[in-house]
Short mmCIF file of C-alpha atoms and ligand atoms in Angstrom, two decimals:
data_model
loop_
_atom_site.label_atom_id
_atom_site.label_comp_id
_atom_site.label_asym_id
_atom_site.label_seq_id
_atom_site.Cartn_x
_atom_site.Cartn_y
_atom_site.Cartn_z
CA MET A 8 -143.35 -152.43 111.59
CA LYS A 9 -140.97 -153.17 114.30
CA ARG A 10 -139.52 -156.10 113.07
CA PHE A 11 -139.23 -154.22 109.16
CA CYS A 12 -137.16 -151.25 111.55
CA ILE A 13 -134.97 -153.63 113.25
CA ILE A 14 -134.14 -155.28 109.80
CA LEU A 15 -133.81 -151.56 108.09
CA LEU A 16 -131.29 -150.65 110.72
CA SER A 17 -129.26 -153.62 110.90
CA LEU A 18 -128.59 -153.17 107.04
CA ALA A 19 -127.97 -149.74 107.13
CA ILE A 20 -125.38 -150.38 110.16
CA LEU A 21 -123.47 -153.30 108.10
CA SER A 22 -123.50 -151.34 104.91
CA PHE A 23 -121.64 -148.19 107.17
CA GLY A 24 -119.53 -150.71 108.15
CA LEU A 25 -118.71 -152.40 104.96
CA LEU A 26 -118.23 -148.69 103.83
CA THR A 27 -115.80 -148.02 106.44
CA ALA A 28 -113.55 -150.57 105.77
CA ALA A 29 -113.57 -150.18 102.16
CA GLN A 30 -112.31 -146.58 103.16
CA ALA A 31 -109.76 -147.43 105.68
CA ALA A 32 -106.04 -146.90 104.57
CA ILE A 33 -103.93 -150.34 104.44
CA THR A 34 -100.65 -150.29 106.81
CA ILE A 35 -97.81 -150.89 105.57
CA GLN A 36 -95.08 -151.34 108.35
CA ILE A 37 -91.31 -151.08 107.21
CA ALA A 38 -88.52 -151.69 109.45
CA GLY A 39 -84.72 -150.35 109.59
CA MET A 40 -81.71 -150.39 111.33
CA LYS A 41 -80.49 -146.97 111.71
CA PRO A 42 -81.44 -144.14 113.79
CA GLU A 43 -83.45 -141.00 113.02
CA GLY A 44 -81.74 -138.66 110.84
CA GLU A 45 -79.55 -140.82 109.08
CA PRO A 46 -80.23 -141.36 105.08
CA GLU A 47 -81.78 -144.75 105.29
CA THR A 48 -84.39 -143.43 107.61
CA LEU A 49 -85.14 -140.12 106.12
CA GLY A 50 -85.27 -141.94 102.81
CA MET A 51 -87.81 -144.43 104.58
CA TYR A 52 -90.30 -141.71 105.81
CA LYS A 53 -89.68 -140.19 102.42
CA PHE A 54 -91.16 -143.28 100.99
CA GLY A 55 -93.89 -143.28 103.15
CA GLU A 56 -95.09 -139.52 102.33
CA ILE A 57 -95.11 -140.10 98.61
CA LEU A 58 -97.05 -143.41 98.97
CA THR A 59 -99.29 -141.81 100.55
CA LYS A 60 -99.72 -139.00 98.61
CA LEU A 61 -100.01 -141.11 95.22
CA SER A 62 -102.42 -143.13 96.77
CA ASN A 63 -104.56 -140.41 97.66
CA GLY A 64 -104.59 -142.07 101.56
CA LYS A 65 -105.06 -145.66 100.50
CA TYR A 66 -101.82 -146.89 102.01
CA GLU A 67 -100.53 -145.53 105.29
CA VAL A 68 -96.72 -146.01 106.18
CA LYS A 69 -95.45 -146.61 109.46
CA ILE A 70 -91.70 -146.41 109.84
CA PHE A 71 -89.91 -148.42 112.62
CA PRO A 72 -86.15 -147.22 112.58
CA ASN A 73 -83.22 -148.08 115.12
CA SER A 74 -83.67 -151.96 115.19
CA GLN A 75 -86.89 -151.01 116.96
CA LEU A 76 -88.22 -154.13 115.31
CA GLY A 77 -85.25 -156.05 115.94
CA LYS A 78 -81.93 -156.27 114.84
CA GLU A 79 -81.31 -156.40 110.88
CA ASN A 80 -81.47 -160.48 110.58
CA ALA A 81 -84.88 -160.48 112.77
CA TYR A 82 -86.68 -158.04 110.61
CA ILE A 83 -85.66 -159.51 107.37
CA ALA A 84 -86.91 -162.82 108.09
CA ASN A 85 -90.35 -161.31 109.16
CA THR A 86 -90.48 -159.18 105.79
CA ARG A 87 -89.80 -162.74 103.99
CA ARG A 88 -92.58 -164.29 106.26
CA GLY A 89 -94.98 -161.38 105.52
CA THR A 90 -95.46 -160.37 109.08
CA ILE A 91 -94.17 -156.95 108.25
CA GLN A 92 -94.64 -155.78 104.28
CA MET A 93 -91.10 -153.75 103.90
CA CYS A 94 -87.83 -153.36 105.34
CA ALA A 95 -84.42 -151.26 104.74
CA THR A 96 -81.23 -153.10 104.79
CA GLY A 97 -78.14 -153.45 102.96
CA THR A 98 -76.08 -156.69 101.92
CA GLN A 99 -77.60 -158.73 104.93
CA THR A 100 -79.62 -160.29 102.12
CA SER A 101 -76.26 -161.86 100.42
CA ALA A 102 -77.11 -164.29 103.17
CA LEU A 103 -80.00 -165.51 100.75
CA PHE A 104 -78.30 -164.41 97.70
CA PRO A 105 -74.69 -164.05 97.62
CA ALA A 106 -75.02 -161.45 94.36
CA MET A 107 -76.12 -159.20 96.81
CA ALA A 108 -73.22 -158.71 98.20
CA MET A 109 -71.81 -156.75 95.17
CA LEU A 110 -73.98 -153.93 95.64
CA GLU A 111 -71.39 -152.96 98.51
CA THR A 112 -68.05 -154.48 96.19
CA PRO A 113 -65.28 -152.66 98.14
CA MET A 114 -62.95 -150.27 96.25
CA LEU A 115 -65.02 -150.21 93.14
CA TYR A 116 -66.58 -146.95 92.64
CA ASP A 117 -64.67 -143.59 92.21
CA SER A 118 -67.55 -141.67 93.17
CA LEU A 119 -70.99 -141.22 94.26
CA GLU A 120 -72.21 -140.06 90.72
CA HIS A 121 -70.29 -143.07 89.33
CA ALA A 122 -72.39 -145.45 91.71
CA ARG A 123 -75.47 -143.81 91.34
CA ARG A 124 -75.46 -144.42 87.13
CA ALA A 125 -74.48 -147.88 88.35
CA MET A 126 -77.08 -148.39 90.59
CA ASN A 127 -79.78 -146.61 88.23
CA GLY A 128 -78.77 -149.12 85.43
CA LYS A 129 -77.54 -152.56 84.57
CA THR A 130 -75.40 -153.00 87.45
CA PHE A 131 -78.11 -153.18 90.00
CA GLU A 132 -80.34 -155.26 87.63
CA TYR A 133 -77.58 -157.64 87.08
CA ILE A 134 -77.06 -158.07 91.15
CA ASN A 135 -80.65 -158.80 91.37
CA ARG A 136 -81.23 -160.73 88.38
CA GLY A 137 -82.84 -163.80 90.45
CA PHE A 138 -83.01 -162.46 93.96
CA PRO A 139 -87.00 -162.11 94.23
CA GLU A 140 -87.64 -166.31 93.41
CA LYS A 141 -84.41 -167.01 95.53
CA SER A 142 -85.40 -165.00 98.61
CA GLY A 143 -89.35 -164.22 98.45
CA LEU A 144 -88.30 -160.65 98.69
CA ARG A 145 -88.13 -157.48 95.72
CA THR A 146 -85.63 -154.89 95.86
CA LEU A 147 -87.44 -151.71 95.00
CA ASN A 148 -84.72 -149.44 94.92
CA ALA A 149 -80.94 -148.63 95.95
CA PHE A 150 -79.91 -145.48 97.66
CA PRO A 151 -76.05 -144.52 99.57
CA LEU A 152 -75.74 -143.94 103.43
CA GLY A 153 -72.30 -142.92 102.52
CA PHE A 154 -68.80 -144.22 102.19
CA ARG A 155 -66.80 -146.53 105.03
CA HIS A 156 -64.34 -144.68 106.98
CA PHE A 157 -62.33 -146.14 109.87
CA TYR A 158 -62.69 -144.82 112.80
CA SER A 159 -60.11 -146.10 115.86
CA LYS A 160 -58.76 -145.04 119.15
CA LYS A 161 -54.78 -144.60 117.92
CA PRO A 162 -54.21 -143.02 113.96
CA LEU A 163 -54.00 -145.13 111.15
CA THR A 164 -50.99 -144.00 108.94
CA SER A 165 -50.63 -147.36 106.61
CA MET A 166 -51.65 -150.84 106.76
CA ASN A 167 -49.12 -152.04 109.40
CA ASP A 168 -51.56 -149.85 111.60
CA LEU A 169 -54.55 -152.22 110.96
CA LYS A 170 -52.44 -155.51 111.90
CA GLY A 171 -54.15 -157.05 114.67
CA LEU A 172 -56.69 -154.54 115.60
CA LYS A 173 -59.94 -155.30 116.96
CA MET A 174 -62.16 -153.59 114.67
CA ARG A 175 -65.95 -154.19 114.59
CA VAL A 176 -67.52 -155.19 111.43
CA PRO A 177 -70.46 -156.22 110.21
CA ASN A 178 -71.73 -159.93 110.11
CA ILE A 179 -71.57 -160.33 106.94
CA PRO A 180 -68.84 -162.45 104.47
CA LEU A 181 -68.21 -159.69 102.37
CA TYR A 182 -66.88 -157.46 105.48
CA VAL A 183 -65.51 -160.48 106.98
CA ASN A 184 -63.49 -161.24 104.37
CA PHE A 185 -62.54 -157.61 103.11
CA ALA A 186 -61.01 -157.20 106.80
CA ARG A 187 -59.13 -160.32 106.43
CA GLU A 188 -57.68 -158.66 103.27
CA CYS A 189 -56.55 -155.74 105.13
CA GLY A 190 -54.86 -157.72 108.34
CA ILE A 191 -57.75 -156.32 110.70
CA SER A 192 -58.89 -159.18 113.58
CA GLY A 193 -62.77 -158.44 112.31
CA GLN A 194 -65.09 -158.65 115.41
CA PRO A 195 -68.57 -159.27 113.59
CA MET A 196 -71.44 -158.06 115.24
CA PRO A 197 -75.05 -156.35 114.02
CA PHE A 198 -74.80 -152.60 113.81
CA ALA A 199 -77.24 -152.43 116.95
CA GLU A 200 -74.42 -153.93 119.45
CA VAL A 201 -71.65 -151.37 118.44
CA PRO A 202 -72.51 -148.52 121.04
CA ALA A 203 -72.23 -151.03 124.03
CA ALA A 204 -68.87 -152.58 122.57
CA LEU A 205 -67.32 -149.33 122.06
CA ASP A 206 -68.24 -148.01 125.53
CA GLN A 207 -67.00 -151.63 127.04
CA GLY A 208 -63.68 -151.59 125.38
CA VAL A 209 -64.72 -154.75 123.49
CA ILE A 210 -63.50 -153.00 120.11
CA ASP A 211 -60.30 -150.41 119.15
CA GLY A 212 -63.22 -149.16 116.31
CA GLY A 213 -64.47 -150.14 113.27
CA ASP A 214 -65.59 -148.48 109.76
CA SER A 215 -69.10 -146.20 108.90
CA PRO A 216 -69.99 -143.88 107.04
CA PHE A 217 -69.85 -140.18 108.53
CA ALA A 218 -73.97 -140.34 109.20
CA ASP A 219 -73.28 -143.36 111.84
CA ILE A 220 -70.07 -141.79 113.31
CA VAL A 221 -72.15 -138.94 114.11
CA ALA A 222 -75.65 -140.70 115.17
CA LEU A 223 -73.35 -143.12 117.21
CA LYS A 224 -71.38 -140.80 118.51
CA MET A 225 -68.11 -143.05 117.69
CA TYR A 226 -65.78 -139.57 117.71
CA GLU A 227 -65.90 -139.06 121.43
CA ILE A 228 -64.54 -142.86 122.04
CA THR A 229 -62.48 -143.46 119.00
CA PRO A 230 -61.60 -139.75 117.70
CA ASN A 231 -59.33 -140.89 114.82
CA ILE A 232 -61.40 -141.27 111.58
CA THR A 233 -59.47 -142.09 108.47
CA THR A 234 -60.98 -141.47 105.31
CA SER A 235 -60.52 -144.50 103.23
CA GLY A 236 -63.84 -144.65 101.99
CA HIS A 237 -63.19 -148.45 101.10
CA ILE A 238 -66.79 -149.33 100.58
CA LEU A 239 -69.96 -147.39 99.44
CA ILE A 240 -72.83 -148.94 101.71
CA ILE A 241 -75.83 -149.39 99.53
CA HIS A 242 -78.95 -150.01 101.03
CA SER A 243 -82.65 -150.60 99.43
CA LEU A 244 -86.45 -150.90 100.21
CA TYR A 245 -87.25 -154.54 100.42
CA ILE A 246 -91.01 -155.89 99.82
CA ASN A 247 -92.41 -159.19 100.71
CA GLU A 248 -92.87 -160.44 97.22
CA LYS A 249 -95.81 -162.40 97.46
CA PHE A 250 -97.44 -158.97 98.83
CA TYR A 251 -95.85 -156.98 96.02
CA SER A 252 -96.97 -159.44 93.14
CA GLU A 253 -100.57 -159.26 94.43
CA LEU A 254 -101.23 -155.77 94.25
CA PRO A 255 -103.42 -154.07 91.61
CA ALA A 256 -101.03 -152.67 88.43
CA GLN A 257 -101.82 -149.08 89.70
CA ASP A 258 -101.11 -149.86 93.60
CA LYS A 259 -97.45 -151.44 92.00
CA ALA A 260 -96.86 -148.38 89.88
CA TRP A 261 -97.24 -146.14 92.94
CA PHE A 262 -94.67 -148.44 95.02
CA ASN A 263 -92.74 -148.26 92.00
CA GLN A 264 -92.44 -144.53 91.75
CA ALA A 265 -92.19 -143.61 95.50
CA ALA A 266 -89.34 -146.02 95.58
CA LYS A 267 -87.40 -144.32 92.96
CA GLU A 268 -88.19 -141.09 93.93
CA SER A 269 -87.25 -141.55 97.29
CA ALA A 270 -84.01 -143.18 96.25
CA ASP A 271 -83.29 -140.05 94.09
CA TYR A 272 -84.05 -137.76 97.17
CA VAL A 273 -81.40 -139.51 99.31
CA TRP A 274 -78.64 -139.64 96.51
CA ASP A 275 -79.08 -135.86 96.18
CA LEU A 276 -79.15 -135.45 100.21
CA LEU A 277 -76.29 -137.22 100.94
CA ALA A 278 -73.17 -134.87 100.14
CA GLY A 279 -74.73 -132.09 102.05
CA LEU A 280 -75.56 -134.27 105.01
CA GLU A 281 -71.45 -135.59 104.87
CA LYS A 282 -70.89 -131.71 105.19
CA GLU A 283 -72.98 -131.36 108.06
CA ALA A 284 -71.39 -134.42 109.42
CA ILE A 285 -67.65 -133.63 109.11
CA LYS A 286 -68.60 -130.08 110.74
CA THR A 287 -70.38 -132.14 114.01
CA ILE A 288 -67.33 -134.65 114.01
CA THR A 289 -64.46 -131.95 114.15
CA GLU A 290 -66.49 -129.57 117.09
CA GLY A 291 -66.81 -132.81 118.73
CA GLY A 292 -63.28 -133.38 118.93
CA GLY A 293 -62.72 -136.34 116.23
CA LYS A 294 -59.83 -135.82 114.02
CA ILE A 295 -60.38 -136.71 110.51
CA SER A 296 -56.87 -137.39 108.09
CA GLU A 297 -56.81 -138.53 104.99
CA PRO A 298 -55.09 -141.31 104.02
CA SER A 299 -51.34 -141.29 102.51
CA PRO A 300 -51.41 -142.25 98.95
CA GLU A 301 -49.01 -145.69 99.54
CA PHE A 302 -51.73 -146.29 102.13
CA LYS A 303 -54.54 -145.68 99.76
CA ALA A 304 -52.81 -147.86 96.98
CA ALA A 305 -52.47 -150.85 99.56
CA MET A 306 -56.09 -150.59 100.31
CA LEU A 307 -57.12 -150.78 96.78
CA GLU A 308 -54.82 -153.95 96.55
CA ALA A 309 -56.77 -155.53 99.41
CA GLY A 310 -60.15 -154.45 97.86
CA LYS A 311 -59.33 -156.02 94.68
CA ARG A 312 -58.13 -159.37 96.14
CA SER A 313 -61.09 -159.27 98.57
CA TRP A 314 -63.43 -160.09 95.17
CA LYS A 315 -62.26 -163.23 95.05
CA LEU A 316 -65.10 -164.01 97.05
CA PHE A 317 -67.59 -163.06 94.29
CA ASP A 318 -65.55 -165.11 91.91
CA GLU A 319 -66.47 -168.34 94.07
CA THR A 320 -69.91 -167.36 94.68
CA VAL A 321 -71.81 -165.15 92.51
CA PRO A 322 -71.87 -166.84 88.98
CA ASN A 323 -72.42 -163.65 86.93
CA ALA A 324 -69.66 -161.81 89.08
CA LYS A 325 -67.89 -160.77 85.66
CA GLU A 326 -70.80 -159.23 84.21
CA ILE A 327 -71.76 -157.18 87.09
CA LEU A 328 -67.81 -155.84 87.44
CA ASP A 329 -68.30 -155.20 83.82
CA SER A 330 -71.04 -153.29 83.87
CA ALA A 331 -69.99 -151.00 86.95
CA ALA A 332 -66.57 -150.34 85.24
CA GLY A 333 -68.50 -148.98 82.30
CA TYR A 334 -70.67 -146.46 84.36
CA LYS A 335 -67.13 -144.94 85.38
O1 LIG B 3 -75.38 -153.00 103.84
C1 LIG B 3 -74.66 -153.71 104.98
C2 LIG B 3 -74.08 -152.41 106.10
O2 LIG B 3 -75.36 -151.83 106.50
C3 LIG B 3 -73.59 -153.04 107.14
O3 LIG B 3 -72.41 -152.32 108.11
O4 LIG B 3 -72.33 -150.85 109.48
O5 LIG B 3 -74.36 -150.88 108.53
O6 LIG B 3 -73.90 -153.22 110.13
P1 LIG B 3 -73.26 -151.71 109.23
#
């Protein structure tokens, strides 16, 4: 009888354990590079919130913004390896697949709405064709962080003022190439190194969207903000392709829906966030000025010249550019 009770008790403990395991949430870790409050980070939290809700708690999402899991190249590598399931990043992925650089083609979009149509349409599809097979990653969505503007110690009134300036550029061929076309002495470095480079006077400035200019308080050291708007930063949620492909169909649909809705959330939010940012910059002593028509025209020419890189490295560059033009 005693032995029978022990067996019964063991079976009860075992089935309780199995039941708990079956109910335990699956943790999804997402790494990002931008600080709290920025569009990228807000988008990641929104994705997590939606996925958990859609899956009725089957997935629990842990967000690691602000390079907490390492700088962008490190966490992209970890997502490819499957150490973490997802990350948010942008054209750093062009190192794996050159077409990804065209997500941020300089001087391409007339407005945020133009870019939104292209990213919700064929342009995004053409850029990503073949990317999962090549990289082991899948791009789930595309959302904007804002147009890039110059921040500098001295005011910039023409292309001449850019000549020889030590400006930080992301360590991505697209950016190094564009800086060269503008006559800038580009200083490639990861985003997380910008605050120290500014503090130590290693750079004279750089280019960033309003959200970064506010988050890193760039206007305190480099108060001149010139609204050149030369590149719209597009980031995406990336997922390990093997992990994604092994998800049951229903779960895939949840991931896709959460990605779509969180991207829409960021597109809708951006204009308001930028208005707030402009207020913060101005109140903090930053001087925001618009480039002259001549300066703008010269930037446009530099942007178009920089597209040569795409002709040389992306087999379907023309298809991508033509489709973007169709969404004007
Ligand atoms: O998508 C690439 C972009 O994020 C690089 O710019 O300034 O964020 O490093 P930054």
